[in-house]
Tab-separated table of C-alpha atoms in Angstrom:
chain	number	residue	atom	x	y	z
V	1	MET	CA	0.463	0.902	-40.252
V	2	ALA	CA	-1.712	-2.129	-39.656
V	3	PHE	CA	-1.704	-5.027	-42.143
V	4	LEU	CA	-5.188	-3.901	-43.199
V	5	GLU	CA	-6.641	-0.601	-42.012
V	6	LEU	CA	-9.978	1.089	-42.560
V	7	ALA	CA	-9.684	4.764	-41.628
V	8	ASP	CA	-12.783	6.968	-41.340
V	9	LEU	CA	-14.461	4.741	-43.953
V	10	ARG	CA	-17.759	6.035	-45.328
V	11	VAL	CA	-20.049	4.329	-47.829
V	12	LYS	CA	-23.203	5.583	-49.510
V	13	TYR	CA	-25.897	3.824	-51.495
V	14	GLY	CA	-27.230	6.690	-53.581
V	15	ASN	CA	-27.717	9.617	-51.197
V	16	ILE	CA	-28.009	7.441	-48.125
V	17	GLU	CA	-24.839	6.945	-46.056
V	18	VAL	CA	-24.750	3.400	-44.613
V	19	ILE	CA	-21.194	3.380	-43.148
V	20	HIS	CA	-20.419	6.447	-41.058
V	21	GLY	CA	-16.667	6.832	-40.713
V	22	ILE	CA	-15.623	3.536	-39.158
V	23	ASN	CA	-12.052	2.638	-38.120
V	24	VAL	CA	-10.908	-0.976	-38.172
V	25	ARG	CA	-7.370	-2.369	-37.789
V	26	VAL	CA	-6.366	-5.897	-38.740
V	27	GLU	CA	-2.886	-7.157	-37.896
V	28	GLU	CA	-1.199	-9.935	-39.867
V	29	GLY	CA	-2.222	-13.340	-38.493
V	30	ASP	CA	-5.387	-12.009	-36.834
V	31	ILE	CA	-8.862	-13.490	-36.917
V	32	ILE	CA	-11.191	-10.502	-36.650
V	33	ALA	CA	-14.941	-10.897	-36.079
V	34	ILE	CA	-17.360	-8.208	-37.214
V	35	LEU	CA	-20.660	-8.533	-35.366
V	36	GLY	CA	-23.978	-6.737	-35.568
V	37	ALA	CA	-27.669	-7.052	-36.382
V	38	ASN	CA	-29.042	-7.187	-39.927
V	39	GLY	CA	-28.562	-3.824	-41.590
V	40	ALA	CA	-25.624	-2.848	-39.385
V	41	GLY	CA	-23.271	-2.547	-42.362
V	42	LYS	CA	-21.245	-5.728	-41.923
V	43	SER	CA	-21.552	-7.075	-45.485
V	44	THR	CA	-21.098	-3.607	-46.961
V	45	THR	CA	-17.834	-3.314	-45.051
V	46	LEU	CA	-16.513	-6.552	-46.606
V	47	LEU	CA	-17.711	-5.611	-50.079
V	48	THR	CA	-15.934	-2.274	-49.772
V	49	ILE	CA	-12.663	-3.948	-48.723
V	50	SER	CA	-13.017	-6.248	-51.759
V	51	GLY	CA	-13.520	-3.295	-54.119
V	52	LEU	CA	-17.036	-4.385	-55.113
V	53	VAL	CA	-18.462	-1.264	-53.442
V	54	LYS	CA	-16.597	2.037	-53.608
V	55	PRO	CA	-16.334	4.227	-50.508
V	56	SER	CA	-17.634	7.777	-50.458
V	57	GLY	CA	-14.951	8.827	-47.982
V	58	GLY	CA	-12.025	7.647	-45.908
V	59	SER	CA	-9.471	5.042	-46.933
V	60	ILE	CA	-8.607	1.355	-46.937
V	61	SER	CA	-4.914	0.449	-46.771
V	62	PHE	CA	-3.395	-2.996	-47.252
V	63	ARG	CA	0.346	-3.129	-46.618
V	64	ASP	CA	0.372	0.676	-47.020
V	65	ALA	CA	-1.288	0.457	-50.486
V	66	PRO	CA	-4.463	2.574	-50.837
V	67	ILE	CA	-6.640	-0.275	-52.122
V	68	HIS	CA	-9.899	1.728	-51.959
V	69	ARG	CA	-8.734	3.189	-55.272
V	70	PHE	CA	-8.185	-0.184	-56.929
V	71	PRO	CA	-10.598	-2.351	-58.946
V	72	ALA	CA	-11.753	-5.634	-57.396
V	73	HIS	CA	-9.576	-7.903	-59.596
V	74	THR	CA	-6.454	-5.959	-58.579
V	75	ILE	CA	-7.350	-6.377	-54.906
V	76	VAL	CA	-7.572	-10.156	-55.413
V	77	LYS	CA	-4.139	-10.135	-57.067
V	78	LEU	CA	-2.718	-8.214	-54.108
V	79	GLY	CA	-3.900	-11.013	-51.808
V	80	ILE	CA	-7.452	-10.357	-50.536
V	81	ALA	CA	-10.196	-12.840	-51.391
V	82	GLN	CA	-13.850	-12.945	-50.318
V	83	VAL	CA	-16.224	-15.811	-49.630
V	84	PRO	CA	-19.619	-14.208	-50.328
V	85	GLU	CA	-22.776	-14.589	-48.304
V	86	GLY	CA	-24.929	-17.365	-49.789
V	87	ARG	CA	-21.875	-19.219	-51.227
V	88	ARG	CA	-22.631	-18.308	-54.874
V	89	VAL	CA	-20.991	-21.325	-56.401
V	90	PHE	CA	-21.496	-21.951	-60.124
V	91	GLY	CA	-24.069	-24.738	-59.984
V	92	THR	CA	-23.686	-25.888	-63.610
V	93	LEU	CA	-19.898	-26.321	-63.236
V	94	THR	CA	-18.146	-29.152	-61.450
V	95	VAL	CA	-16.393	-28.809	-58.092
V	96	ARG	CA	-13.015	-28.851	-59.888
V	97	GLU	CA	-14.142	-26.198	-62.408
V	98	ASN	CA	-15.348	-23.937	-59.586
V	99	LEU	CA	-11.982	-24.272	-57.860
V	100	ASN	CA	-10.117	-23.569	-61.096
V	101	LEU	CA	-11.986	-20.279	-61.397
V	102	GLY	CA	-10.471	-19.203	-58.096
V	103	SER	CA	-6.942	-19.548	-59.463
V	104	PHE	CA	-7.307	-16.976	-62.247
V	105	VAL	CA	-4.643	-14.729	-60.689
V	106	SER	CA	-1.964	-17.376	-61.020
V	107	LYS	CA	-0.222	-18.721	-64.146
V	108	ASP	CA	2.032	-21.079	-62.161
V	109	LYS	CA	0.602	-24.538	-62.814
V	110	GLN	CA	2.754	-26.165	-60.165
V	111	ALA	CA	1.594	-23.677	-57.530
V	112	ILE	CA	-2.044	-24.154	-58.585
V	113	SER	CA	-1.686	-27.924	-58.276
V	114	LYS	CA	-0.107	-27.563	-54.835
V	115	THR	CA	-2.863	-25.249	-53.641
V	116	LEU	CA	-5.546	-27.604	-54.983
V	117	ALA	CA	-3.974	-30.502	-53.071
V	118	TRP	CA	-4.030	-28.380	-49.885
V	119	ILE	CA	-7.718	-27.559	-50.371
V	120	TYR	CA	-8.556	-31.240	-50.920
V	121	GLU	CA	-6.684	-31.945	-47.679
V	122	LEU	CA	-8.714	-29.310	-45.838
V	123	PHE	CA	-12.003	-30.492	-47.356
V	124	PRO	CA	-11.674	-34.183	-48.363
V	125	ILE	CA	-15.324	-34.303	-49.528
V	126	LEU	CA	-14.417	-31.852	-52.333
V	127	SER	CA	-11.795	-34.297	-53.593
V	128	GLU	CA	-14.343	-37.129	-53.558
V	129	ARG	CA	-16.826	-34.994	-55.504
V	130	ARG	CA	-14.456	-33.112	-57.800
V	131	GLU	CA	-16.389	-34.140	-60.941
V	132	GLN	CA	-19.821	-33.530	-59.400
V	133	LEU	CA	-21.855	-30.489	-60.403
V	134	ALA	CA	-21.666	-27.867	-57.655
V	135	GLY	CA	-25.399	-27.297	-57.758
V	136	THR	CA	-25.987	-30.869	-56.549
V	137	LEU	CA	-23.891	-30.457	-53.400
V	138	SER	CA	-25.387	-29.936	-49.955
V	139	GLY	CA	-25.355	-26.485	-48.380
V	140	GLY	CA	-22.374	-27.369	-46.225
V	141	GLU	CA	-20.434	-28.807	-49.159
V	142	GLN	CA	-21.169	-25.685	-51.179
V	143	GLN	CA	-19.803	-23.559	-48.325
V	144	MET	CA	-16.637	-25.634	-48.277
V	145	LEU	CA	-16.389	-25.183	-52.057
V	146	ALA	CA	-16.839	-21.416	-51.761
V	147	ILE	CA	-14.049	-21.258	-49.174
V	148	GLY	CA	-11.835	-23.504	-51.309
V	149	ARG	CA	-12.445	-21.382	-54.399
V	150	ALA	CA	-11.314	-18.260	-52.508
V	151	LEU	CA	-8.241	-20.063	-51.192
V	152	MET	CA	-7.179	-20.990	-54.735
V	153	SER	CA	-5.839	-17.433	-55.129
V	154	ARG	CA	-3.565	-18.054	-52.080
V	155	PRO	CA	-4.856	-14.946	-50.294
V	156	LYS	CA	-3.057	-13.222	-47.471
V	157	ILE	CA	-6.429	-12.077	-46.143
V	158	LEU	CA	-9.639	-14.129	-46.370
V	159	LEU	CA	-12.946	-12.281	-45.964
V	160	LEU	CA	-15.939	-14.445	-45.039
V	161	ASP	CA	-19.552	-13.289	-45.021
V	162	GLU	CA	-21.853	-15.451	-42.857
V	163	PRO	CA	-20.153	-18.833	-43.451
V	164	SER	CA	-22.478	-20.583	-40.957
V	165	LEU	CA	-25.709	-19.335	-42.525
V	166	GLY	CA	-28.246	-22.131	-42.936
V	167	LEU	CA	-25.897	-24.885	-41.764
V	168	ALA	CA	-26.483	-27.521	-39.065
V	169	PRO	CA	-24.628	-26.818	-35.789
V	170	LEU	CA	-22.253	-29.779	-36.189
V	171	LEU	CA	-21.270	-28.600	-39.673
V	172	VAL	CA	-20.788	-25.036	-38.376
V	173	MET	CA	-18.258	-26.399	-35.870
V	174	THR	CA	-16.427	-28.236	-38.654
V	175	ILE	CA	-16.271	-25.120	-40.841
V	176	LEU	CA	-15.008	-22.942	-37.983
V	177	GLN	CA	-12.380	-25.481	-36.989
V	178	THR	CA	-11.149	-25.483	-40.583
V	179	LEU	CA	-10.986	-21.697	-40.539
V	180	ARG	CA	-8.731	-21.931	-37.494
V	181	GLU	CA	-6.489	-24.331	-39.424
V	182	ILE	CA	-6.437	-21.950	-42.405
V	183	ASN	CA	-5.434	-19.125	-40.077
V	184	ARG	CA	-2.630	-21.216	-38.602
V	185	SER	CA	-1.304	-21.723	-42.129
V	186	GLY	CA	-0.672	-17.981	-42.290
V	187	VAL	CA	-3.948	-16.556	-43.686
V	188	THR	CA	-5.393	-13.544	-41.862
V	189	ILE	CA	-9.206	-13.782	-41.537
V	190	VAL	CA	-11.949	-11.161	-41.307
V	191	LEU	CA	-15.231	-12.848	-40.408
V	192	VAL	CA	-18.764	-11.470	-40.564
V	193	GLU	CA	-20.976	-13.832	-38.620
V	194	GLN	CA	-24.467	-13.765	-37.053
V	195	ASN	CA	-23.437	-16.571	-34.693
V	196	ALA	CA	-21.628	-14.165	-32.377
V	197	ARG	CA	-20.704	-16.753	-29.766
V	198	ALA	CA	-19.038	-19.047	-32.294
V	199	ALA	CA	-17.306	-16.118	-34.014
V	200	LEU	CA	-15.866	-14.719	-30.764
V	201	LYS	CA	-14.620	-18.128	-29.665
V	202	LEU	CA	-12.715	-18.338	-32.983
V	203	ALA	CA	-11.539	-14.728	-33.282
V	204	HIS	CA	-8.755	-12.825	-31.557
V	205	ARG	CA	-10.544	-9.474	-31.673
V	206	GLY	CA	-13.995	-8.198	-32.560
V	207	TYR	CA	-15.866	-5.126	-33.697
V	208	VAL	CA	-19.565	-4.560	-33.082
V	209	LEU	CA	-21.375	-2.503	-35.710
V	210	GLU	CA	-24.676	-0.724	-35.191
V	211	LEU	CA	-26.264	1.245	-38.023
V	212	GLY	CA	-22.947	1.784	-39.775
V	213	ASN	CA	-20.956	2.756	-36.684
V	214	VAL	CA	-18.420	0.815	-34.634
V	215	VAL	CA	-19.870	0.925	-31.129
V	216	ILE	CA	-17.607	-1.573	-29.355
V	217	GLU	CA	-14.177	-2.985	-30.170
V	218	ASP	CA	-12.079	-5.238	-27.966
V	219	ASP	CA	-10.358	-8.586	-27.790
V	220	SER	CA	-12.702	-11.570	-27.956
V	221	ALA	CA	-12.507	-12.581	-24.306
V	222	ALA	CA	-13.479	-9.070	-23.219
V	223	LEU	CA	-16.376	-8.966	-25.686
V	224	ILE	CA	-17.694	-12.317	-24.458
V	225	ALA	CA	-17.590	-10.945	-20.913
V	226	ASN	CA	-19.188	-7.616	-21.890
V	227	ALA	CA	-22.699	-7.325	-20.484
V	228	GLU	CA	-23.950	-5.300	-23.475
V	229	VAL	CA	-22.651	-7.839	-25.952
V	230	GLN	CA	-24.067	-10.717	-23.880
V	231	ALA	CA	-27.504	-9.136	-23.792
V	232	ALA	CA	-27.603	-8.192	-27.493
V	233	TYR	CA	-25.760	-11.054	-29.184
V	234	LEU	CA	-25.026	-13.928	-26.801
V	235	GLY	CA	-28.483	-14.644	-25.400
V	236	GLY	CA	-27.778	-12.901	-22.108
V	237	GLY	CA	-25.187	-15.316	-20.775
V	238	ILE	CA	-21.863	-17.006	-21.257
V	239	ALA	CA	-21.606	-20.596	-22.528
């Protein structure tokens, strides 16, 4: 069994099926990129892994546990955390209060303190602004906070939905470099990202979704070299 496996996964919204029996394997230590146009089913796939959307068929296994049957809070406790699209920080709470919310699965104060110190090391600006209201942060700082909040649960798998959305290119590079560092610390990453070139340069493997189906899967280098992927997602050429 893979570390995380989606087998013949199907998802419906009402009577409309939006994910049509996809198969995805994630090995421990991987960075996996999920690519596709708007409406391809990328975000729905992450939400279903997180337990926020229930599948209509198929299964999701994490370390052999059938997590598609579990509620979202149990999935977090097992070690899967999501950074949602649009950041969704609590604007009327401080940076520190937002981070504290991410640690709800742990009662070990020493471990929480250690994790918080690690997050401040990853994102020094969050340490500088720990008493600042999250709603007053820049978009990039809010994205760092959203990632930090998810890391407070010490996940084994981190799911990220469009972390570069709306950010300046230089800041996107900083965020992606930090994700590589997080991965090197032992966190497996599943990344949904419109910036296909940046995602594939970061990831080990990738899946391309079209209208709820996996149409291409391969390692990142092969996807970057794939003429179809180049034409559809990489502007027709290789950087």
